[in-house]
């Protein structure tokens, strides 16, 4: 009788271990799918994208419920599942960077000073913001950097970009950095027309 009881207990324990493994697998699949969708749609990196990710991963609660519904503490398990999944979704939305296409679209629509001439563009794509996110830089030749910088700053603020540190602006989770050089990621410095100065505008995630 004792042997039979011990065997039954081992079977139940093994069953719960299997359920736990299946729960983790279902969460992993859900997180992977959500990450793919958020990244491909270009909504990653924004505040709305983080909450979309957090809500989307809650789909994993469906298989979780079917796997733990027979447990005595199933409601506590579901509460823990909600907390873990929401945290994972928020982290996923924060780590995933905005798509390069989205930043290119934003960058190409930014205001520019009168008389500016586009010399070159450069980009650096990083799907996940581990250290740095993707960015796009537009390099212009302007008659005078200081005057152009003031004109661009005023235009950006008028369009809803919030100023931060000197030369930095933020809106909807994206950032613009205005500098008097050729910006990052330019392999070969552009030839600057005589009597002009360089001004670059780099779009990436908002870093203050």
CSV table of C-alpha atoms in Angstrom, one decimal, residues 12-200:
chain,number,residue,atom,x,y,z
A,12,UNK,CA,1.3,13.4,-9.7
A,13,UNK,CA,4.5,15.2,-9.0
A,14,UNK,CA,5.8,14.3,-12.5
A,15,UNK,CA,2.5,15.5,-14.0
A,16,UNK,CA,2.9,18.9,-12.4
A,17,UNK,CA,6.5,19.1,-13.5
A,18,UNK,CA,5.3,18.4,-17.1
A,19,UNK,CA,2.6,21.1,-16.7
A,20,UNK,CA,5.2,23.6,-15.5
A,21,UNK,CA,7.4,22.8,-18.5
A,22,UNK,CA,4.4,23.3,-20.9
A,23,UNK,CA,3.5,26.6,-19.2
A,24,UNK,CA,7.0,27.9,-19.7
A,25,UNK,CA,7.0,26.7,-23.3
A,26,UNK,CA,3.6,28.4,-24.0
A,27,UNK,CA,4.9,31.6,-22.5
A,28,UNK,CA,8.1,31.4,-24.6
A,29,UNK,CA,6.1,30.9,-27.8
A,30,UNK,CA,3.8,33.8,-27.0
A,31,UNK,CA,6.6,36.2,-26.2
A,32,UNK,CA,8.4,35.2,-29.5
A,33,UNK,CA,5.3,35.9,-31.5
A,34,UNK,CA,4.5,39.2,-29.8
A,35,UNK,CA,8.2,40.3,-30.2
A,36,UNK,CA,8.0,39.5,-34.0
A,37,UNK,CA,4.7,41.4,-34.5
A,38,UNK,CA,5.8,44.4,-32.5
A,39,UNK,CA,9.1,44.7,-34.2
A,40,UNK,CA,7.7,44.2,-37.7
A,41,UNK,CA,4.9,46.8,-37.2
A,42,UNK,CA,7.4,49.4,-36.1
A,43,UNK,CA,5.6,50.1,-32.8
A,44,UNK,CA,8.4,48.9,-30.6
A,45,UNK,CA,10.3,51.4,-28.5
A,46,UNK,CA,7.3,53.7,-27.8
A,47,UNK,CA,5.2,53.9,-24.7
A,48,UNK,CA,2.2,52.6,-26.5
A,49,UNK,CA,4.2,49.7,-27.9
A,50,UNK,CA,5.3,48.7,-24.5
A,51,UNK,CA,1.7,48.5,-23.2
A,52,UNK,CA,0.6,46.7,-26.4
A,53,UNK,CA,3.3,44.1,-25.7
A,54,UNK,CA,2.2,43.8,-22.1
A,55,UNK,CA,-1.4,43.2,-23.1
A,56,UNK,CA,-0.6,40.9,-26.0
A,57,UNK,CA,1.5,38.4,-24.0
A,58,UNK,CA,-1.5,37.9,-21.7
A,59,UNK,CA,-2.8,35.6,-24.4
A,60,UNK,CA,-0.5,33.1,-22.8
A,61,UNK,CA,-3.0,33.0,-19.8
A,62,UNK,CA,-5.3,30.8,-21.9
A,63,UNK,CA,-3.0,27.7,-22.1
A,64,UNK,CA,-1.8,28.5,-18.5
A,65,UNK,CA,-5.4,28.2,-17.2
A,66,UNK,CA,-5.9,24.8,-18.9
A,67,UNK,CA,-2.7,23.5,-17.4
A,68,UNK,CA,-3.2,24.7,-13.8
A,69,UNK,CA,-7.0,24.7,-13.4
A,70,UNK,CA,-7.0,21.5,-11.3
A,71,UNK,CA,-4.5,22.9,-8.8
A,72,UNK,CA,-5.8,24.0,-5.4
A,73,UNK,CA,-3.9,27.2,-5.6
A,74,UNK,CA,-4.9,27.9,-9.3
A,75,UNK,CA,-6.0,31.5,-8.6
A,76,UNK,CA,-2.7,32.3,-7.0
A,77,UNK,CA,-0.8,30.7,-9.9
A,78,UNK,CA,-2.9,32.8,-12.3
A,79,UNK,CA,-2.1,36.0,-10.4
A,80,UNK,CA,1.6,35.2,-10.5
A,81,UNK,CA,1.3,34.4,-14.2
A,82,UNK,CA,-0.4,37.8,-14.9
A,83,UNK,CA,2.4,39.7,-13.0
A,84,UNK,CA,5.2,37.8,-14.7
A,85,UNK,CA,3.7,38.1,-18.2
A,86,UNK,CA,3.0,41.8,-17.9
A,87,UNK,CA,6.5,42.4,-16.6
A,88,UNK,CA,7.9,40.4,-19.5
A,89,UNK,CA,5.7,42.3,-22.0
A,90,UNK,CA,6.8,45.7,-20.7
A,91,UNK,CA,10.4,44.6,-20.8
A,92,UNK,CA,10.0,43.3,-24.3
A,93,UNK,CA,8.5,46.5,-25.5
A,94,UNK,CA,11.3,48.5,-23.9
A,95,UNK,CA,14.1,46.4,-25.2
A,96,UNK,CA,12.7,46.2,-28.8
A,97,UNK,CA,13.7,49.2,-30.7
A,98,UNK,CA,11.7,51.1,-33.3
A,99,UNK,CA,12.1,49.9,-36.8
A,100,UNK,CA,14.6,51.6,-39.1
A,101,UNK,CA,11.8,52.3,-41.6
A,102,UNK,CA,9.9,54.2,-38.9
A,103,UNK,CA,12.9,56.3,-37.9
A,104,UNK,CA,13.6,57.0,-41.6
A,105,UNK,CA,10.1,58.1,-42.1
A,106,UNK,CA,10.3,60.4,-39.1
A,107,UNK,CA,13.7,61.7,-40.1
A,108,UNK,CA,12.7,62.6,-43.6
A,109,UNK,CA,9.8,64.7,-42.4
A,110,UNK,CA,11.8,66.8,-39.9
A,111,UNK,CA,11.9,70.5,-40.5
A,112,UNK,CA,15.2,72.0,-41.8
A,113,UNK,CA,16.6,75.5,-42.0
A,114,UNK,CA,16.2,77.6,-45.1
A,115,UNK,CA,19.0,77.2,-47.6
A,116,UNK,CA,20.1,73.8,-46.2
A,117,UNK,CA,21.4,71.2,-48.7
A,118,UNK,CA,21.3,67.5,-48.0
A,119,UNK,CA,24.8,66.0,-48.4
A,120,UNK,CA,24.4,62.4,-47.3
A,121,UNK,CA,22.5,60.0,-45.1
A,122,UNK,CA,23.7,57.1,-42.9
A,123,UNK,CA,22.1,54.5,-40.7
A,124,UNK,CA,22.8,51.9,-38.2
A,125,UNK,CA,20.2,49.2,-37.6
A,126,UNK,CA,19.9,47.3,-34.3
A,127,UNK,CA,16.8,45.2,-33.9
A,128,UNK,CA,17.1,45.2,-30.1
A,129,UNK,CA,18.2,48.1,-28.0
A,130,UNK,CA,21.0,46.3,-26.1
A,131,UNK,CA,23.3,49.2,-25.6
A,132,UNK,CA,22.3,51.2,-28.6
A,133,UNK,CA,19.2,51.4,-30.8
A,134,UNK,CA,19.0,51.8,-34.6
A,135,UNK,CA,19.5,55.4,-35.8
A,136,UNK,CA,19.3,57.4,-39.0
A,137,UNK,CA,21.4,60.5,-39.7
A,138,UNK,CA,20.8,63.2,-42.2
A,139,UNK,CA,23.8,65.5,-42.9
A,140,UNK,CA,23.2,69.0,-44.3
A,141,UNK,CA,25.3,71.9,-45.5
A,142,UNK,CA,23.9,75.1,-44.0
A,143,UNK,CA,25.0,78.8,-44.5
A,144,UNK,CA,25.5,79.2,-40.8
A,145,UNK,CA,25.3,76.5,-38.1
A,146,UNK,CA,24.2,78.7,-35.2
A,147,UNK,CA,21.4,80.4,-37.2
A,148,UNK,CA,20.3,77.1,-38.7
A,149,UNK,CA,20.4,75.4,-35.3
A,150,UNK,CA,18.1,78.1,-33.8
A,151,UNK,CA,15.7,77.8,-36.8
A,152,UNK,CA,15.5,74.0,-36.6
A,153,UNK,CA,15.0,74.1,-32.8
A,154,UNK,CA,12.1,76.5,-33.1
A,155,UNK,CA,10.5,74.4,-35.9
A,156,UNK,CA,10.9,71.2,-33.9
A,157,UNK,CA,9.3,72.7,-30.8
A,158,UNK,CA,6.4,74.1,-33.0
A,159,UNK,CA,5.8,70.5,-34.2
A,160,UNK,CA,5.6,69.1,-30.7
A,161,UNK,CA,9.1,68.0,-30.1
A,162,UNK,CA,10.1,68.6,-26.4
A,163,UNK,CA,13.6,70.1,-25.9
A,164,UNK,CA,15.9,68.3,-23.5
A,165,UNK,CA,19.7,68.6,-23.3
A,166,UNK,CA,21.2,71.1,-25.8
A,167,UNK,CA,20.5,69.8,-29.3
A,168,UNK,CA,18.2,67.0,-28.2
A,169,UNK,CA,14.4,66.7,-28.7
A,170,UNK,CA,11.9,64.0,-27.8
A,171,UNK,CA,8.5,63.0,-29.0
A,172,UNK,CA,6.5,59.8,-28.8
A,173,UNK,CA,9.5,57.8,-27.6
A,174,UNK,CA,11.8,58.9,-30.5
A,175,UNK,CA,14.6,61.5,-30.2
A,176,UNK,CA,16.3,63.9,-32.5
A,177,UNK,CA,19.9,65.0,-31.9
A,178,UNK,CA,21.2,68.1,-33.8
A,179,UNK,CA,25.0,68.5,-34.0
A,180,UNK,CA,27.5,70.6,-35.9
A,181,UNK,CA,29.3,67.6,-37.6
A,182,UNK,CA,28.6,64.7,-39.9
A,183,UNK,CA,27.0,62.6,-37.1
A,184,UNK,CA,27.6,58.9,-36.3
A,185,UNK,CA,27.9,56.1,-38.8
A,186,UNK,CA,29.2,58.2,-41.7
A,187,UNK,CA,32.0,56.1,-43.3
A,188,UNK,CA,33.3,58.9,-45.4
A,189,UNK,CA,33.0,62.6,-44.4
A,190,UNK,CA,31.0,64.5,-47.1
A,191,UNK,CA,32.6,67.3,-49.1
A,192,UNK,CA,31.3,70.5,-47.6
A,193,UNK,CA,30.6,73.3,-50.1
A,194,UNK,CA,32.7,76.4,-49.7
A,195,UNK,CA,31.2,79.0,-47.3
A,196,UNK,CA,28.9,76.5,-45.5
A,197,UNK,CA,28.9,74.5,-42.3
A,198,UNK,CA,27.8,71.0,-41.4
A,199,UNK,CA,24.6,70.2,-39.5
A,200,UNK,CA,23.4,66.7,-38.8
